[in-house]
mmCIF file of C-alpha atoms in Angstrom:
data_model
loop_
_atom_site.group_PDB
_atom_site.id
_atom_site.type_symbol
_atom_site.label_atom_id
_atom_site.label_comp_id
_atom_site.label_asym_id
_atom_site.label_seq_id
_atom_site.Cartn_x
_atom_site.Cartn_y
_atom_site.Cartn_z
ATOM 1 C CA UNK Y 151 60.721 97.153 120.606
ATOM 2 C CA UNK Y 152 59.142 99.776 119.012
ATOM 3 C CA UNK Y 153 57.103 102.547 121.748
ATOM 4 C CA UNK Y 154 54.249 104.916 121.060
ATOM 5 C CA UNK Y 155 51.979 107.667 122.427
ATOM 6 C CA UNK Y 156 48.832 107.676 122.635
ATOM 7 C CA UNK Y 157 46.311 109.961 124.226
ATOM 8 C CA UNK Y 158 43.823 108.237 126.982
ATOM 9 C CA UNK Y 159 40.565 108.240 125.272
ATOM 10 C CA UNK Y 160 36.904 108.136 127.436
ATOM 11 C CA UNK Y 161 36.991 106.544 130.700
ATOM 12 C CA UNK Y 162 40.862 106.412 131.284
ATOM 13 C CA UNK Y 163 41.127 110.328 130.158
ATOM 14 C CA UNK Y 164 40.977 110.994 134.032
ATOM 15 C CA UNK Y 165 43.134 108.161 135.342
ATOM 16 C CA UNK Y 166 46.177 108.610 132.355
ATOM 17 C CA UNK Y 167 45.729 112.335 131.863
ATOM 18 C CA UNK Y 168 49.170 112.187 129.941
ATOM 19 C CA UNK Y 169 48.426 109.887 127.849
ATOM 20 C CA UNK Y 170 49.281 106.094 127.067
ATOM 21 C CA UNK Y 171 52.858 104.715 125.975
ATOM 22 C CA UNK Y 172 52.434 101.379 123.932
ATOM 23 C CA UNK Y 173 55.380 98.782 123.392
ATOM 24 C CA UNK Y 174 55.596 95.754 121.549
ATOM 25 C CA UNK Y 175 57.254 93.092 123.010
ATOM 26 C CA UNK Y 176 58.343 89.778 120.393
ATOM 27 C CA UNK Y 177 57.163 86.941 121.112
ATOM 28 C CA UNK Y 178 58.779 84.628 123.082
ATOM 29 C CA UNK Y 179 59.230 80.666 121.355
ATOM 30 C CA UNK Y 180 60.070 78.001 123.918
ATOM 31 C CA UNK Y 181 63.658 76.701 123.656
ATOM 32 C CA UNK Y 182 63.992 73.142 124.156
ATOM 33 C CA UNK Y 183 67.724 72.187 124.562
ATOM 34 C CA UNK Y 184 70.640 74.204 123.710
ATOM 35 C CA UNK Y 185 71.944 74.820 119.583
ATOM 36 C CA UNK Y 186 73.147 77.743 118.544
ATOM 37 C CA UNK Y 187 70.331 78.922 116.628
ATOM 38 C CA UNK Y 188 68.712 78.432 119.523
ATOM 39 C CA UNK Y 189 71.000 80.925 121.652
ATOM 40 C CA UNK Y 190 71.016 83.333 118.950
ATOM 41 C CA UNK Y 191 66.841 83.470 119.486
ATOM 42 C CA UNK Y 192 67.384 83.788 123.210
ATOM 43 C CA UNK Y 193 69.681 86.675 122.603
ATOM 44 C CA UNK Y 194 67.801 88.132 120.390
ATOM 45 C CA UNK Y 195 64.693 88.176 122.251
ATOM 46 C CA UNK Y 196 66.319 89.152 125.107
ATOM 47 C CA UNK Y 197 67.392 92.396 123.128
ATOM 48 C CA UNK Y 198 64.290 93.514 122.061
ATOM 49 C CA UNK Y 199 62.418 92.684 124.931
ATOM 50 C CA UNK Y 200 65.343 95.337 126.548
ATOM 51 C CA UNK Y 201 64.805 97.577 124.079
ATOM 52 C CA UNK Y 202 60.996 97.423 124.361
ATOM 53 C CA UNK Y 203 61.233 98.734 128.026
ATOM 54 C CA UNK Y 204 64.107 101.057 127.095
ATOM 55 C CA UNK Y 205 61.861 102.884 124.152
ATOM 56 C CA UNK Y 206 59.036 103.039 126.737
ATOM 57 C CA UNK Y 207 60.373 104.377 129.579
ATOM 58 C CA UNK Y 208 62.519 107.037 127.650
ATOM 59 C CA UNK Y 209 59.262 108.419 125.774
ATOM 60 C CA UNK Y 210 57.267 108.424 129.083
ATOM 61 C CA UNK Y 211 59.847 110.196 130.712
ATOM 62 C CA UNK Y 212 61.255 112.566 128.242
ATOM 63 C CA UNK Y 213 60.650 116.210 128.107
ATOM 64 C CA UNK Y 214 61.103 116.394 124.645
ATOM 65 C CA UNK Y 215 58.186 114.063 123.151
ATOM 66 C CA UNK Y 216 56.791 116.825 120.374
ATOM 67 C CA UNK Y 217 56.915 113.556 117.850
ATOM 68 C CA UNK Y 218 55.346 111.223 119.567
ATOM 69 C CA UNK Y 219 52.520 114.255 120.830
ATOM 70 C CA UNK Y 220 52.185 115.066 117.476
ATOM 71 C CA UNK Y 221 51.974 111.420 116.025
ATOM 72 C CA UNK Y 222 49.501 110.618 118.473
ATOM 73 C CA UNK Y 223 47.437 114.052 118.177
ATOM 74 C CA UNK Y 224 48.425 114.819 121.586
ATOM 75 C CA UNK Y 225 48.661 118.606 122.686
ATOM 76 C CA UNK Y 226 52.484 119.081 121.043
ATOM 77 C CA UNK Y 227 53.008 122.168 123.435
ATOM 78 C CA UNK Y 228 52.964 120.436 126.425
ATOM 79 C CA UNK Y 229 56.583 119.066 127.203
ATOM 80 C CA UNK Y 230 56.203 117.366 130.349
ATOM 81 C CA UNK Y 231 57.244 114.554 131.162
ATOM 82 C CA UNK Y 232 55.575 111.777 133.091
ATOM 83 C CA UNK Y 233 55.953 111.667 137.101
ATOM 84 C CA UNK Y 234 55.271 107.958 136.569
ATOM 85 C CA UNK Y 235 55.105 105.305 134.813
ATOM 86 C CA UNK Y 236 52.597 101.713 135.889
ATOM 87 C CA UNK Y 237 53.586 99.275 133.563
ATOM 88 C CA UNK Y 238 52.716 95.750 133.079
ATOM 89 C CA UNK Y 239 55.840 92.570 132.490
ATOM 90 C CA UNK Y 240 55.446 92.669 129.260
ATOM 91 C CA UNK Y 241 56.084 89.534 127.323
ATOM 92 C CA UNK Y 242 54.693 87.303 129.980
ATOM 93 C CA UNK Y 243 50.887 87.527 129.267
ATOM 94 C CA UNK Y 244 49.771 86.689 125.425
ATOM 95 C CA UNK Y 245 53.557 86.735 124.108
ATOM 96 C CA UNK Y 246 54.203 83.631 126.228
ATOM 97 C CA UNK Y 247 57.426 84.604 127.995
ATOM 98 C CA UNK Y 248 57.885 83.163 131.310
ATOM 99 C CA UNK Y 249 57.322 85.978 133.741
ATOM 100 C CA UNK Y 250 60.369 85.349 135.869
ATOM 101 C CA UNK Y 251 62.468 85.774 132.306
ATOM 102 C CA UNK Y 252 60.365 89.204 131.461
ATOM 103 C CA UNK Y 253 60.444 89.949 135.141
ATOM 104 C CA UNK Y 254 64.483 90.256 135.048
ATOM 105 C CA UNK Y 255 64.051 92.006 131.861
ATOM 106 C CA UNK Y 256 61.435 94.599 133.244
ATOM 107 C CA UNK Y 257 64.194 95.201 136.811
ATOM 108 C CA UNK Y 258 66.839 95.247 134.706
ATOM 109 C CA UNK Y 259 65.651 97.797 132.245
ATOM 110 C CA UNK Y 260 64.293 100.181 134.912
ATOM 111 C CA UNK Y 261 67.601 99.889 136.976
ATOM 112 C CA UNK Y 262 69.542 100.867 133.880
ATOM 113 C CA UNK Y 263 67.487 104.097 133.030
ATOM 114 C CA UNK Y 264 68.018 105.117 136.887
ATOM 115 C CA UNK Y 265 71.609 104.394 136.315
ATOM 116 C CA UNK Y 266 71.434 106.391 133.271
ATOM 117 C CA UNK Y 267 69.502 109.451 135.199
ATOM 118 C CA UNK Y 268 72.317 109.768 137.886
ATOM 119 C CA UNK Y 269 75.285 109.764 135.512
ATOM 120 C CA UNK Y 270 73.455 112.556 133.670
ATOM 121 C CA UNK Y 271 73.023 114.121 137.202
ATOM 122 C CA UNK Y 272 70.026 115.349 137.532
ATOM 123 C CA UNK Y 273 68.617 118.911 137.802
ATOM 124 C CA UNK Y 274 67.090 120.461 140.861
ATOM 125 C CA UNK Y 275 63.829 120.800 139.653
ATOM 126 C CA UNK Y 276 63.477 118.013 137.578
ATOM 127 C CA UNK Y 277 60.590 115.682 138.985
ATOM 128 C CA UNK Y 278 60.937 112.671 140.950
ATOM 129 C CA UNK Y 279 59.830 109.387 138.519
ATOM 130 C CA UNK Y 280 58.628 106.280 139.613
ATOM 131 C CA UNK Y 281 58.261 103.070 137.644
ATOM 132 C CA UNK Y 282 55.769 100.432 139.304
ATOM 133 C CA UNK Y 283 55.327 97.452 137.671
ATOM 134 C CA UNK Y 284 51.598 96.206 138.032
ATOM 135 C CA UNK Y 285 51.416 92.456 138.932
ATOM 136 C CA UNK Y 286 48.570 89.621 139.716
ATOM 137 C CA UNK Y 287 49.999 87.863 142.808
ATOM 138 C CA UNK Y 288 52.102 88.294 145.514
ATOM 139 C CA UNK Y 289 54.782 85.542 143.933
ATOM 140 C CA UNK Y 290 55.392 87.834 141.312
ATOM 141 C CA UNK Y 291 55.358 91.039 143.775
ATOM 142 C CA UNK Y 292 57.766 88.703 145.594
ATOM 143 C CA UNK Y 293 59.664 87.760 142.396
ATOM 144 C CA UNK Y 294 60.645 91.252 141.423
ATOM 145 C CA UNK Y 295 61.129 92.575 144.395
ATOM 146 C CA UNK Y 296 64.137 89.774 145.140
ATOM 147 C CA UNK Y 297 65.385 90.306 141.701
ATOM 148 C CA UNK Y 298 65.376 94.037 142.433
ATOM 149 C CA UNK Y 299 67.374 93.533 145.305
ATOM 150 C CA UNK Y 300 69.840 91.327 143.454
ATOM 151 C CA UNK Y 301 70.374 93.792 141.170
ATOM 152 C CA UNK Y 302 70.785 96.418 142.773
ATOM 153 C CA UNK Y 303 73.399 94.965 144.610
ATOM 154 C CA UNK Y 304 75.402 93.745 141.729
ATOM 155 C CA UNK Y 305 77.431 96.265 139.533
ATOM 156 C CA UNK Y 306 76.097 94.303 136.433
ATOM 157 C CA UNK Y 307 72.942 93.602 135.213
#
């Protein structure tokens, strides 16, 4: 769950020009049938996979990231924050979560930090942020987009 920023380095210097957040999501073990160690590793990776998206869209959108600039030998006098943030589902590529599982995760997360923005109202000039999620197919476009509407809808995520 742990996020951290790095600067974009040759080719991608002009594409991420504020640098690169990196999160670690746990792997994901497949759960055959239902014990309660078993539920207690669903939970659990359920967690961190939350806080995962959590720690990385709160350092790319924070104004106050003079750690994680200086850490990562970024320019520590620059505090603004991102106008957007692409992100992959992470968990569902090498970590071997199923992506409609990381794909809740990934709606869910975002939906809470907008959640979170609005109770803190906003300020006027504060810039609008985006999260887009960058997937392979239209399935999963389709996926998250349902999901997103789901959720959105519901009072609880």
């Amino acid at each position: 769950g742990e996020a951290i920023h790095t600067p974009a380095l040759g080719l991608l210097k002009k594409v991420f020009v504020g640098g690169i957040v990196h999160v670690v999501p746990p792997f994901y073990s497949l759960i055959s049938g239902i014990n309660e160690q078993q539920d207690k590793d669903r939970k659990l990776w359920i967690e961190k996979t939350q806080t995962a998206y959590t720690n990385g869209i709160h350092l790319a959108f924070s104004n106050d990231n003079d750690n994680a600039r200086s850490n990562s030998r970024l320019d520590s006098t620059t505090k603004e924050s991102a106008a957007a943030l692409i992100c992959p589902i992470i968990g569902s590529g090498a970590r071997g979560a199923p992506f409609e599982k990381s794909g809740r995760i990934a709606i869910s997360s975002a939906l809470q930090w907008q959640r979170q923005k609005q109770d803190q109202q906003l300020k006027k000039d504060d810039a609008l942020q985006t999260i887009r999620f960058g997937v392979l197919d239209d399935d999963h476009a389709d996926y998250l987009s349902e999901t997103l509407d789901e959720l959105s809808s519901s009072s609880s995520i």
